[in-house]
PDB file of C-alpha atoms in Angstrom:
ATOM      1  CA  UNK A   1      -0.151   0.774   0.119  1.00  0.00           C
ATOM      2  CA  UNK A   2       2.548   2.907   1.139  1.00  0.00           C
ATOM      3  CA  UNK A   3       5.114   1.322  -1.872  1.00  0.00           C
ATOM      4  CA  UNK A   4       2.547   2.004  -4.512  1.00  0.00           C
ATOM      5  CA  UNK A   5       1.828   5.749  -2.846  1.00  0.00           C
ATOM      6  CA  UNK A   6       4.652   5.904  -3.665  1.00  0.00           C
ATOM      7  CA  UNK A   7       4.522   5.118  -6.842  1.00  0.00           C
ATOM      8  CA  UNK A   8       5.245   7.572  -9.424  1.00  0.00           C
ATOM      9  CA  UNK A   9       4.034   6.073 -13.043  1.00  0.00           C
ATOM     10  CA  UNK A  10       3.212   9.073 -15.197  1.00  0.00           C
ATOM     11  CA  UNK A  11       5.362   8.394 -17.984  1.00  0.00           C
ATOM     12  CA  UNK A  12       6.034  12.291 -18.309  1.00  0.00           C
ATOM     13  CA  UNK A  13       7.178  13.160 -15.243  1.00  0.00           C
ATOM     14  CA  UNK A  14       9.267  10.353 -15.041  1.00  0.00           C
ATOM     15  CA  UNK A  15      11.450  12.086 -18.006  1.00  0.00           C
ATOM     16  CA  UNK A  16      11.206  15.089 -16.713  1.00  0.00           C
ATOM     17  CA  UNK A  17      13.001  13.394 -13.663  1.00  0.00           C
ATOM     18  CA  UNK A  18      15.577  12.470 -15.778  1.00  0.00           C
ATOM     19  CA  UNK A  19      15.632  14.899 -17.900  1.00  0.00           C
ATOM     20  CA  UNK A  20      17.144  17.787 -15.384  1.00  0.00           C
ATOM     21  CA  UNK A  21      19.950  15.131 -13.861  1.00  0.00           C
ATOM     22  CA  UNK A  22      23.167  15.674 -14.291  1.00  0.00           C
ATOM     23  CA  UNK A  23      24.595  12.627 -12.519  1.00  0.00           C
ATOM     24  CA  UNK A  24      22.770   8.865 -12.411  1.00  0.00           C
ATOM     25  CA  UNK A  25      23.949   6.867  -9.808  1.00  0.00           C
ATOM     26  CA  UNK A  26      25.749   3.097 -11.733  1.00  0.00           C
ATOM     27  CA  UNK A  27      25.347   0.463  -9.221  1.00  0.00           C
ATOM     28  CA  UNK A  28      27.847  -2.297 -10.341  1.00  0.00           C
ATOM     29  CA  UNK A  29      29.322  -5.624  -8.574  1.00  0.00           C
ATOM     30  CA  UNK A  30      32.626  -5.872  -7.168  1.00  0.00           C
ATOM     31  CA  UNK A  31      33.108  -9.763  -6.584  1.00  0.00           C
ATOM     32  CA  UNK A  32      30.419 -10.087  -4.995  1.00  0.00           C
ATOM     33  CA  UNK A  33      29.912  -6.870  -3.019  1.00  0.00           C
ATOM     34  CA  UNK A  34      27.936  -3.320  -4.051  1.00  0.00           C
ATOM     35  CA  UNK A  35      29.691  -0.421  -5.581  1.00  0.00           C
ATOM     36  CA  UNK A  36      29.250   2.995  -6.598  1.00  0.00           C
ATOM     37  CA  UNK A  37      29.769   5.435  -8.236  1.00  0.00           C
ATOM     38  CA  UNK A  38      28.604   8.861 -10.162  1.00  0.00           C
ATOM     39  CA  UNK A  39      28.436   8.996 -13.898  1.00  0.00           C
ATOM     40  CA  UNK A  40      27.975  11.422 -16.274  1.00  0.00           C
ATOM     41  CA  UNK A  41      24.613  10.078 -18.662  1.00  0.00           C
ATOM     42  CA  UNK A  42      22.508  10.081 -21.261  1.00  0.00           C
ATOM     43  CA  UNK A  43      19.813   8.835 -21.886  1.00  0.00           C
ATOM     44  CA  UNK A  44      17.229   8.082 -25.219  1.00  0.00           C
ATOM     45  CA  UNK A  45      14.818   5.166 -26.059  1.00  0.00           C
ATOM     46  CA  UNK A  46      14.254   3.769 -22.521  1.00  0.00           C
ATOM     47  CA  UNK A  47      18.599   3.286 -22.339  1.00  0.00           C
ATOM     48  CA  UNK A  48      21.346   4.763 -20.469  1.00  0.00           C
ATOM     49  CA  UNK A  49      24.130   5.479 -22.152  1.00  0.00           C
ATOM     50  CA  UNK A  50      26.762   6.303 -19.738  1.00  0.00           C
ATOM     51  CA  UNK A  51      31.047   6.349 -20.925  1.00  0.00           C
ATOM     52  CA  UNK A  52      34.239   5.868 -18.776  1.00  0.00           C
ATOM     53  CA  UNK A  53      38.284   5.529 -19.603  1.00  0.00           C
ATOM     54  CA  UNK A  54      39.915   2.256 -21.983  1.00  0.00           C
ATOM     55  CA  UNK A  55      41.224   0.600 -18.659  1.00  0.00           C
ATOM     56  CA  UNK A  56      40.314   1.191 -15.543  1.00  0.00           C
ATOM     57  CA  UNK A  57      38.318  -0.515 -12.162  1.00  0.00           C
ATOM     58  CA  UNK A  58      34.887  -0.097 -14.045  1.00  0.00           C
ATOM     59  CA  UNK A  59      35.100  -1.552 -16.937  1.00  0.00           C
ATOM     60  CA  UNK A  60      37.167  -4.630 -15.646  1.00  0.00           C
ATOM     61  CA  UNK A  61      34.085  -5.198 -13.469  1.00  0.00           C
ATOM     62  CA  UNK A  62      31.457  -4.507 -15.680  1.00  0.00           C
ATOM     63  CA  UNK A  63      32.965  -7.652 -18.089  1.00  0.00           C
ATOM     64  CA  UNK A  64      33.062  -9.436 -15.040  1.00  0.00           C
ATOM     65  CA  UNK A  65      29.374  -8.578 -14.390  1.00  0.00           C
ATOM     66  CA  UNK A  66      27.465  -6.258 -16.719  1.00  0.00           C
ATOM     67  CA  UNK A  67      24.523  -6.123 -14.383  1.00  0.00           C
ATOM     68  CA  UNK A  68      23.902  -2.696 -13.416  1.00  0.00           C
ATOM     69  CA  UNK A  69      21.466  -1.138 -11.623  1.00  0.00           C
ATOM     70  CA  UNK A  70      20.867   2.872 -12.118  1.00  0.00           C
ATOM     71  CA  UNK A  71      19.775   5.453  -9.316  1.00  0.00           C
ATOM     72  CA  UNK A  72      18.519   8.934 -10.167  1.00  0.00           C
ATOM     73  CA  UNK A  73      17.409  11.296  -7.746  1.00  0.00           C
ATOM     74  CA  UNK A  74      16.099  15.127  -6.610  1.00  0.00           C
ATOM     75  CA  UNK A  75      16.352  16.273  -2.954  1.00  0.00           C
ATOM     76  CA  UNK A  76      13.686  19.326  -2.052  1.00  0.00           C
ATOM     77  CA  UNK A  77      14.665  21.490   1.334  1.00  0.00           C
ATOM     78  CA  UNK A  78      13.391  19.522   4.477  1.00  0.00           C
ATOM     79  CA  UNK A  79      10.256  18.853   5.433  1.00  0.00           C
ATOM     80  CA  UNK A  80       9.831  18.516   9.373  1.00  0.00           C
ATOM     81  CA  UNK A  81       6.140  17.584   9.270  1.00  0.00           C
ATOM     82  CA  UNK A  82       4.487  17.716  12.901  1.00  0.00           C
ATOM     83  CA  UNK A  83       6.641  19.828  14.560  1.00  0.00           C
ATOM     84  CA  UNK A  84       6.822  17.504  17.020  1.00  0.00           C
ATOM     85  CA  UNK A  85       8.105  14.563  16.401  1.00  0.00           C
ATOM     86  CA  UNK A  86      11.937  14.753  13.995  1.00  0.00           C
ATOM     87  CA  UNK A  87      11.224  11.099  13.371  1.00  0.00           C
ATOM     88  CA  UNK A  88       8.594  12.394  10.950  1.00  0.00           C
ATOM     89  CA  UNK A  89      10.736  15.279   9.476  1.00  0.00           C
ATOM     90  CA  UNK A  90      12.861  13.987   6.550  1.00  0.00           C
ATOM     91  CA  UNK A  91      13.942  15.440   3.058  1.00  0.00           C
ATOM     92  CA  UNK A  92      11.548  14.096   0.325  1.00  0.00           C
ATOM     93  CA  UNK A  93      12.625  13.315  -2.833  1.00  0.00           C
ATOM     94  CA  UNK A  94      12.056  11.483  -6.134  1.00  0.00           C
ATOM     95  CA  UNK A  95      14.193   8.707  -7.685  1.00  0.00           C
ATOM     96  CA  UNK A  96      14.600   6.854 -10.522  1.00  0.00           C
ATOM     97  CA  UNK A  97      16.064   3.782 -10.449  1.00  0.00           C
ATOM     98  CA  UNK A  98      16.445   1.225 -13.688  1.00  0.00           C
ATOM     99  CA  UNK A  99      17.503  -2.070 -13.839  1.00  0.00           C
ATOM    100  CA  UNK A 100      19.852  -3.572 -16.380  1.00  0.00           C
ATOM    101  CA  UNK A 101      22.945  -5.115 -18.145  1.00  0.00           C
ATOM    102  CA  UNK A 102      25.412  -2.901 -19.496  1.00  0.00           C
ATOM    103  CA  UNK A 103      26.949  -3.548 -23.402  1.00  0.00           C
ATOM    104  CA  UNK A 104      29.977  -1.886 -23.950  1.00  0.00           C
ATOM    105  CA  UNK A 105      29.193   0.178 -27.629  1.00  0.00           C
ATOM    106  CA  UNK A 106      32.820  -1.097 -30.649  1.00  0.00           C
ATOM    107  CA  UNK A 107      30.406   0.842 -33.441  1.00  0.00           C
ATOM    108  CA  UNK A 108      31.702   3.395 -34.501  1.00  0.00           C
ATOM    109  CA  UNK A 109      28.178   5.100 -35.378  1.00  0.00           C
ATOM    110  CA  UNK A 110      26.315   3.466 -32.223  1.00  0.00           C
ATOM    111  CA  UNK A 111      29.402   5.343 -30.579  1.00  0.00           C
ATOM    112  CA  UNK A 112      28.462   8.970 -32.179  1.00  0.00           C
ATOM    113  CA  UNK A 113      25.476   8.573 -32.138  1.00  0.00           C
ATOM    114  CA  UNK A 114      25.718   7.784 -28.468  1.00  0.00           C
ATOM    115  CA  UNK A 115      27.892  10.558 -27.395  1.00  0.00           C
ATOM    116  CA  UNK A 116      25.855  12.747 -29.058  1.00  0.00           C
ATOM    117  CA  UNK A 117      23.057  11.649 -26.429  1.00  0.00           C
ATOM    118  CA  UNK A 118      25.345  11.886 -23.596  1.00  0.00           C
ATOM    119  CA  UNK A 119      26.254  15.150 -24.121  1.00  0.00           C
ATOM    120  CA  UNK A 120      22.915  16.542 -24.979  1.00  0.00           C
ATOM    121  CA  UNK A 121      22.196  15.929 -21.492  1.00  0.00           C
ATOM    122  CA  UNK A 122      24.131  18.233 -19.811  1.00  0.00           C
ATOM    123  CA  UNK A 123      24.218  20.358 -22.808  1.00  0.00           C
ATOM    124  CA  UNK A 124      22.202  20.404 -24.551  1.00  0.00           C
ATOM    125  CA  UNK A 125      21.896  19.808 -29.127  1.00  0.00           C
ATOM    126  CA  UNK A 126      24.597  22.735 -29.262  1.00  0.00           C
ATOM    127  CA  UNK A 127      27.045  20.890 -28.560  1.00  0.00           C
ATOM    128  CA  UNK A 128      29.662  20.860 -31.871  1.00  0.00           C
ATOM    129  CA  UNK A 129      30.447  17.529 -33.163  1.00  0.00           C
ATOM    130  CA  UNK A 130      33.214  15.267 -31.966  1.00  0.00           C
ATOM    131  CA  UNK A 131      36.564  14.472 -32.834  1.00  0.00           C
ATOM    132  CA  UNK A 132      36.760  10.852 -34.617  1.00  0.00           C
ATOM    133  CA  UNK A 133      39.391  10.667 -33.104  1.00  0.00           C
ATOM    134  CA  UNK A 134      37.983  10.674 -29.758  1.00  0.00           C
ATOM    135  CA  UNK A 135      34.867   9.331 -29.888  1.00  0.00           C
ATOM    136  CA  UNK A 136      37.919   6.139 -31.155  1.00  0.00           C
ATOM    137  CA  UNK A 137      39.244   6.678 -27.666  1.00  0.00           C
ATOM    138  CA  UNK A 138      35.825   5.952 -25.360  1.00  0.00           C
ATOM    139  CA  UNK A 139      34.563   3.545 -23.848  1.00  0.00           C
ATOM    140  CA  UNK A 140      31.000   3.880 -24.630  1.00  0.00           C
ATOM    141  CA  UNK A 141      28.873   1.546 -22.799  1.00  0.00           C
ATOM    142  CA  UNK A 142      24.622   1.359 -22.678  1.00  0.00           C
ATOM    143  CA  UNK A 143      22.061   0.062 -20.668  1.00  0.00           C
ATOM    144  CA  UNK A 144      18.703  -0.821 -22.095  1.00  0.00           C
ATOM    145  CA  UNK A 145      15.975  -0.766 -18.491  1.00  0.00           C
ATOM    146  CA  UNK A 146      14.542  -3.880 -17.413  1.00  0.00           C
ATOM    147  CA  UNK A 147      12.815  -3.363 -15.218  1.00  0.00           C
ATOM    148  CA  UNK A 148      12.445   1.239 -14.619  1.00  0.00           C
ATOM    149  CA  UNK A 149      10.311   2.883 -11.361  1.00  0.00           C
ATOM    150  CA  UNK A 150      10.655   5.645  -9.811  1.00  0.00           C
ATOM    151  CA  UNK A 151       8.742   7.323  -6.453  1.00  0.00           C
ATOM    152  CA  UNK A 152       8.866   9.923  -4.629  1.00  0.00           C
ATOM    153  CA  UNK A 153       9.519   9.853  -1.180  1.00  0.00           C
ATOM    154  CA  UNK A 154       5.977  12.024   0.760  1.00  0.00           C
TER     155      UNK A 154
ATOM    156  CA  UNK B   1      48.652   8.410 -11.649  1.00  0.00           C
ATOM    157  CA  UNK B   2      45.368   9.431 -12.753  1.00  0.00           C
ATOM    158  CA  UNK B   3      44.130   7.578  -9.943  1.00  0.00           C
ATOM    159  CA  UNK B   4      46.097   9.585  -7.244  1.00  0.00           C
ATOM    160  CA  UNK B   5      45.601  12.166  -9.015  1.00  0.00           C
ATOM    161  CA  UNK B   6      41.649  12.029  -8.163  1.00  0.00           C
ATOM    162  CA  UNK B   7      41.718  11.459  -4.573  1.00  0.00           C
ATOM    163  CA  UNK B   8      40.731  13.675  -2.336  1.00  0.00           C
ATOM    164  CA  UNK B   9      43.472  13.173   1.740  1.00  0.00           C
ATOM    165  CA  UNK B  10      42.089  16.095   2.788  1.00  0.00           C
ATOM    166  CA  UNK B  11      40.045  15.102   6.219  1.00  0.00           C
ATOM    167  CA  UNK B  12      38.120  18.317   6.385  1.00  0.00           C
ATOM    168  CA  UNK B  13      37.287  19.050   3.007  1.00  0.00           C
ATOM    169  CA  UNK B  14      36.328  14.408   2.289  1.00  0.00           C
ATOM    170  CA  UNK B  15      33.844  15.236   5.974  1.00  0.00           C
ATOM    171  CA  UNK B  16      32.893  18.955   4.196  1.00  0.00           C
ATOM    172  CA  UNK B  17      30.978  16.830   1.535  1.00  0.00           C
ATOM    173  CA  UNK B  18      28.909  14.522   3.752  1.00  0.00           C
ATOM    174  CA  UNK B  19      28.296  17.293   6.044  1.00  0.00           C
ATOM    175  CA  UNK B  20      27.085  19.508   3.375  1.00  0.00           C
ATOM    176  CA  UNK B  21      25.092  16.300   1.301  1.00  0.00           C
ATOM    177  CA  UNK B  22      20.981  15.618   2.864  1.00  0.00           C
ATOM    178  CA  UNK B  23      21.168  12.129   1.141  1.00  0.00           C
ATOM    179  CA  UNK B  24      23.178   9.370   0.160  1.00  0.00           C
ATOM    180  CA  UNK B  25      22.851   6.054  -2.358  1.00  0.00           C
ATOM    181  CA  UNK B  26      23.089   3.150  -0.498  1.00  0.00           C
ATOM    182  CA  UNK B  27      24.236   0.235  -2.441  1.00  0.00           C
ATOM    183  CA  UNK B  28      23.118  -3.136  -1.748  1.00  0.00           C
ATOM    184  CA  UNK B  29      22.844  -6.952  -3.141  1.00  0.00           C
ATOM    185  CA  UNK B  30      19.722  -7.769  -4.778  1.00  0.00           C
ATOM    186  CA  UNK B  31      20.161 -11.489  -5.664  1.00  0.00           C
ATOM    187  CA  UNK B  32      23.655 -11.024  -6.351  1.00  0.00           C
ATOM    188  CA  UNK B  33      22.952  -7.901  -8.894  1.00  0.00           C
ATOM    189  CA  UNK B  34      23.230  -4.500  -7.251  1.00  0.00           C
ATOM    190  CA  UNK B  35      20.573  -2.322  -6.686  1.00  0.00           C
ATOM    191  CA  UNK B  36      20.705   0.854  -5.506  1.00  0.00           C
ATOM    192  CA  UNK B  37      18.614   3.611  -3.482  1.00  0.00           C
ATOM    193  CA  UNK B  38      18.692   6.995  -2.193  1.00  0.00           C
ATOM    194  CA  UNK B  39      18.347   7.380   1.394  1.00  0.00           C
ATOM    195  CA  UNK B  40      18.910  10.143   4.120  1.00  0.00           C
ATOM    196  CA  UNK B  41      20.909   9.654   6.928  1.00  0.00           C
ATOM    197  CA  UNK B  42      23.485  10.792   9.345  1.00  0.00           C
ATOM    198  CA  UNK B  43      27.155  10.409   9.706  1.00  0.00           C
ATOM    199  CA  UNK B  44      29.919  10.612  12.824  1.00  0.00           C
ATOM    200  CA  UNK B  45      33.116   9.759  13.674  1.00  0.00           C
ATOM    201  CA  UNK B  46      33.433   7.295  10.893  1.00  0.00           C
ATOM    202  CA  UNK B  47      29.823   5.762  10.895  1.00  0.00           C
ATOM    203  CA  UNK B  48      27.309   6.202   9.042  1.00  0.00           C
ATOM    204  CA  UNK B  49      23.118   5.782   9.628  1.00  0.00           C
ATOM    205  CA  UNK B  50      20.171   5.138   8.271  1.00  0.00           C
ATOM    206  CA  UNK B  51      16.415   4.769   9.536  1.00  0.00           C
ATOM    207  CA  UNK B  52      13.788   2.567   7.900  1.00  0.00           C
ATOM    208  CA  UNK B  53      10.216   0.885   7.846  1.00  0.00           C
ATOM    209  CA  UNK B  54      10.127  -2.195  10.340  1.00  0.00           C
ATOM    210  CA  UNK B  55       9.472  -4.807   7.050  1.00  0.00           C
ATOM    211  CA  UNK B  56      10.324  -4.631   3.412  1.00  0.00           C
ATOM    212  CA  UNK B  57      12.264  -5.315   0.526  1.00  0.00           C
ATOM    213  CA  UNK B  58      15.793  -2.401   1.810  1.00  0.00           C
ATOM    214  CA  UNK B  59      15.116  -5.134   5.867  1.00  0.00           C
ATOM    215  CA  UNK B  60      15.748  -7.959   3.495  1.00  0.00           C
ATOM    216  CA  UNK B  61      18.019  -7.476   0.837  1.00  0.00           C
ATOM    217  CA  UNK B  62      20.235  -5.942   3.951  1.00  0.00           C
ATOM    218  CA  UNK B  63      19.385  -9.120   6.508  1.00  0.00           C
ATOM    219  CA  UNK B  64      20.128 -11.263   3.485  1.00  0.00           C
ATOM    220  CA  UNK B  65      23.461  -9.688   2.602  1.00  0.00           C
ATOM    221  CA  UNK B  66      25.033  -6.779   5.085  1.00  0.00           C
ATOM    222  CA  UNK B  67      27.664  -5.415   2.505  1.00  0.00           C
ATOM    223  CA  UNK B  68      27.271  -2.255   0.979  1.00  0.00           C
ATOM    224  CA  UNK B  69      28.702   0.608  -0.683  1.00  0.00           C
ATOM    225  CA  UNK B  70      27.652   3.896   0.489  1.00  0.00           C
ATOM    226  CA  UNK B  71      27.878   6.994  -2.271  1.00  0.00           C
ATOM    227  CA  UNK B  72      28.308  10.840  -2.382  1.00  0.00           C
ATOM    228  CA  UNK B  73      28.100  13.169  -4.789  1.00  0.00           C
ATOM    229  CA  UNK B  74      28.128  16.666  -5.087  1.00  0.00           C
ATOM    230  CA  UNK B  75      27.799  18.047  -8.759  1.00  0.00           C
ATOM    231  CA  UNK B  76      29.003  21.687 -10.258  1.00  0.00           C
ATOM    232  CA  UNK B  77      27.593  22.884 -13.432  1.00  0.00           C
ATOM    233  CA  UNK B  78      28.128  22.605 -16.615  1.00  0.00           C
ATOM    234  CA  UNK B  79      32.910  22.202 -17.208  1.00  0.00           C
ATOM    235  CA  UNK B  80      33.274  23.209 -21.312  1.00  0.00           C
ATOM    236  CA  UNK B  81      36.902  23.208 -21.528  1.00  0.00           C
ATOM    237  CA  UNK B  82      38.527  22.900 -24.806  1.00  0.00           C
ATOM    238  CA  UNK B  83      35.029  24.281 -26.370  1.00  0.00           C
ATOM    239  CA  UNK B  84      36.152  22.479 -29.771  1.00  0.00           C
ATOM    240  CA  UNK B  85      35.806  18.677 -28.582  1.00  0.00           C
ATOM    241  CA  UNK B  86      33.368  18.142 -25.761  1.00  0.00           C
ATOM    242  CA  UNK B  87      33.869  14.325 -25.656  1.00  0.00           C
ATOM    243  CA  UNK B  88      35.659  17.302 -23.518  1.00  0.00           C
ATOM    244  CA  UNK B  89      32.433  18.070 -21.527  1.00  0.00           C
ATOM    245  CA  UNK B  90      30.886  17.059 -18.346  1.00  0.00           C
ATOM    246  CA  UNK B  91      29.711  18.017 -15.170  1.00  0.00           C
ATOM    247  CA  UNK B  92      32.458  17.783 -12.394  1.00  0.00           C
ATOM    248  CA  UNK B  93      31.846  15.906  -8.825  1.00  0.00           C
ATOM    249  CA  UNK B  94      33.689  15.941  -5.370  1.00  0.00           C
ATOM    250  CA  UNK B  95      32.343  12.810  -4.632  1.00  0.00           C
ATOM    251  CA  UNK B  96      32.978  10.425  -1.375  1.00  0.00           C
ATOM    252  CA  UNK B  97      32.303   6.762  -1.345  1.00  0.00           C
ATOM    253  CA  UNK B  98      33.174   4.418   1.609  1.00  0.00           C
ATOM    254  CA  UNK B  99      32.607   0.368   1.959  1.00  0.00           C
ATOM    255  CA  UNK B 100      31.308  -0.850   5.332  1.00  0.00           C
ATOM    256  CA  UNK B 101      28.372  -3.647   6.724  1.00  0.00           C
ATOM    257  CA  UNK B 102      25.471  -2.433   7.693  1.00  0.00           C
ATOM    258  CA  UNK B 103      24.694  -3.234  11.739  1.00  0.00           C
ATOM    259  CA  UNK B 104      20.874  -3.168  12.713  1.00  0.00           C
ATOM    260  CA  UNK B 105      20.352  -1.501  15.838  1.00  0.00           C
ATOM    261  CA  UNK B 106      18.408  -3.105  18.619  1.00  0.00           C
ATOM    262  CA  UNK B 107      20.051  -0.722  21.770  1.00  0.00           C
ATOM    263  CA  UNK B 108      17.304   1.504  22.630  1.00  0.00           C
ATOM    264  CA  UNK B 109      20.045   3.942  24.096  1.00  0.00           C
ATOM    265  CA  UNK B 110      22.020   3.526  20.101  1.00  0.00           C
ATOM    266  CA  UNK B 111      19.090   4.573  18.131  1.00  0.00           C
ATOM    267  CA  UNK B 112      18.202   7.229  20.386  1.00  0.00           C
ATOM    268  CA  UNK B 113      21.489   8.683  19.212  1.00  0.00           C
ATOM    269  CA  UNK B 114      22.110   7.183  15.911  1.00  0.00           C
ATOM    270  CA  UNK B 115      18.708   9.235  15.088  1.00  0.00           C
ATOM    271  CA  UNK B 116      20.397  12.712  17.132  1.00  0.00           C
ATOM    272  CA  UNK B 117      22.365  12.002  14.364  1.00  0.00           C
ATOM    273  CA  UNK B 118      20.757  11.819  10.935  1.00  0.00           C
ATOM    274  CA  UNK B 119      18.308  14.206  11.931  1.00  0.00           C
ATOM    275  CA  UNK B 120      21.216  16.605  13.135  1.00  0.00           C
ATOM    276  CA  UNK B 121      23.417  16.423   8.929  1.00  0.00           C
ATOM    277  CA  UNK B 122      19.666  17.927   7.853  1.00  0.00           C
ATOM    278  CA  UNK B 123      18.219  20.003  10.829  1.00  0.00           C
ATOM    279  CA  UNK B 124      20.803  20.531  12.808  1.00  0.00           C
ATOM    280  CA  UNK B 125      21.325  20.484  16.562  1.00  0.00           C
ATOM    281  CA  UNK B 126      17.493  22.363  17.247  1.00  0.00           C
ATOM    282  CA  UNK B 127      15.760  19.349  17.295  1.00  0.00           C
ATOM    283  CA  UNK B 128      13.507  18.294  20.010  1.00  0.00           C
ATOM    284  CA  UNK B 129      14.050  15.382  21.175  1.00  0.00           C
ATOM    285  CA  UNK B 130      12.005  11.922  20.131  1.00  0.00           C
ATOM    286  CA  UNK B 131       9.327   9.755  21.139  1.00  0.00           C
ATOM    287  CA  UNK B 132      10.174   7.243  22.723  1.00  0.00           C
ATOM    288  CA  UNK B 133       7.367   4.878  20.933  1.00  0.00           C
ATOM    289  CA  UNK B 134       9.032   6.468  17.120  1.00  0.00           C
ATOM    290  CA  UNK B 135      12.436   5.451  18.163  1.00  0.00           C
ATOM    291  CA  UNK B 136      11.982   1.883  19.268  1.00  0.00           C
ATOM    292  CA  UNK B 137       9.372   1.331  15.888  1.00  0.00           C
ATOM    293  CA  UNK B 138      11.579   2.703  13.791  1.00  0.00           C
ATOM    294  CA  UNK B 139      14.479   0.318  11.817  1.00  0.00           C
ATOM    295  CA  UNK B 140      18.294   2.198  12.620  1.00  0.00           C
ATOM    296  CA  UNK B 141      21.280   0.833  11.076  1.00  0.00           C
ATOM    297  CA  UNK B 142      24.558   2.110  10.711  1.00  0.00           C
ATOM    298  CA  UNK B 143      27.849   1.569   8.606  1.00  0.00           C
ATOM    299  CA  UNK B 144      31.456   1.277  10.071  1.00  0.00           C
ATOM    300  CA  UNK B 145      33.790   2.426   7.012  1.00  0.00           C
ATOM    301  CA  UNK B 146      35.801   0.325   5.825  1.00  0.00           C
ATOM    302  CA  UNK B 147      37.221   2.302   3.074  1.00  0.00           C
ATOM    303  CA  UNK B 148      35.973   5.320   2.431  1.00  0.00           C
ATOM    304  CA  UNK B 149      37.454   7.609  -0.190  1.00  0.00           C
ATOM    305  CA  UNK B 150      37.367  10.833  -2.108  1.00  0.00           C
ATOM    306  CA  UNK B 151      37.956  11.654  -5.338  1.00  0.00           C
ATOM    307  CA  UNK B 152      37.032  14.367  -7.747  1.00  0.00           C
ATOM    308  CA  UNK B 153      36.697  14.972 -11.373  1.00  0.00           C
ATOM    309  CA  UNK B 154      37.939  17.696 -13.088  1.00  0.00           C
TER     310      UNK B 154
END
């Protein structure tokens, strides 16, 4: 009951939360234990796009286990509710949580498109074209959302 | 080399990032796959404190596997760097990542102290005392940080 009341089902509202976000947190598996890190991202057609360096811990972990969880949130100011009972106080938030599998892109055209989507997430659609060498040198991966839920805490 | 340049080692700066944050993301294990969710939190003496409802998915997962990752970040505005190469654009951030094990608190005095720490994270130290019944009805857990690292992306 409580869960369904908190759920956001309006797809425009979910899209707006994602559009406003500049950072997503990527949950990955680190030798059986959870590991979370902040990432710039892009989103289009129910798919999240990320880029990272050509080598490093993140890539190693994703290659070992591509299952990921993506979290995005936005917080309100402090809500004090019942003043006499600070257990009811809190910071309201809206959040989006998506489950999926990371796929590293090797096709140059897919990579170019993905990088445009990532850049447009934070810079709008006015960014210049990227140099071919930069596209080749960047690792890009996508996560098609298999399960995307959104909720608000109030 | 790149990693060490990005690392924040100054403990006051790390403390300040944590103090400014209102939301931490908790990475937990969900049947072998990563799961991430936003939480209000408190922090004192290298220990993170959280509260949640007395039952639910989060608690079930933590009881099945108490290993967690805690992530906190703050973002800057868009940095355009080299204007001609948007691959170099991005949103700079500072982040703190802590690894530890969730311990559910049952002692009423520990719970009271933990809830004070959580409330003071977002409300300062002026919150009134919490009713005993609310303390009893709330599940509180702590995560002593076994490994806390901080970095900036620039």
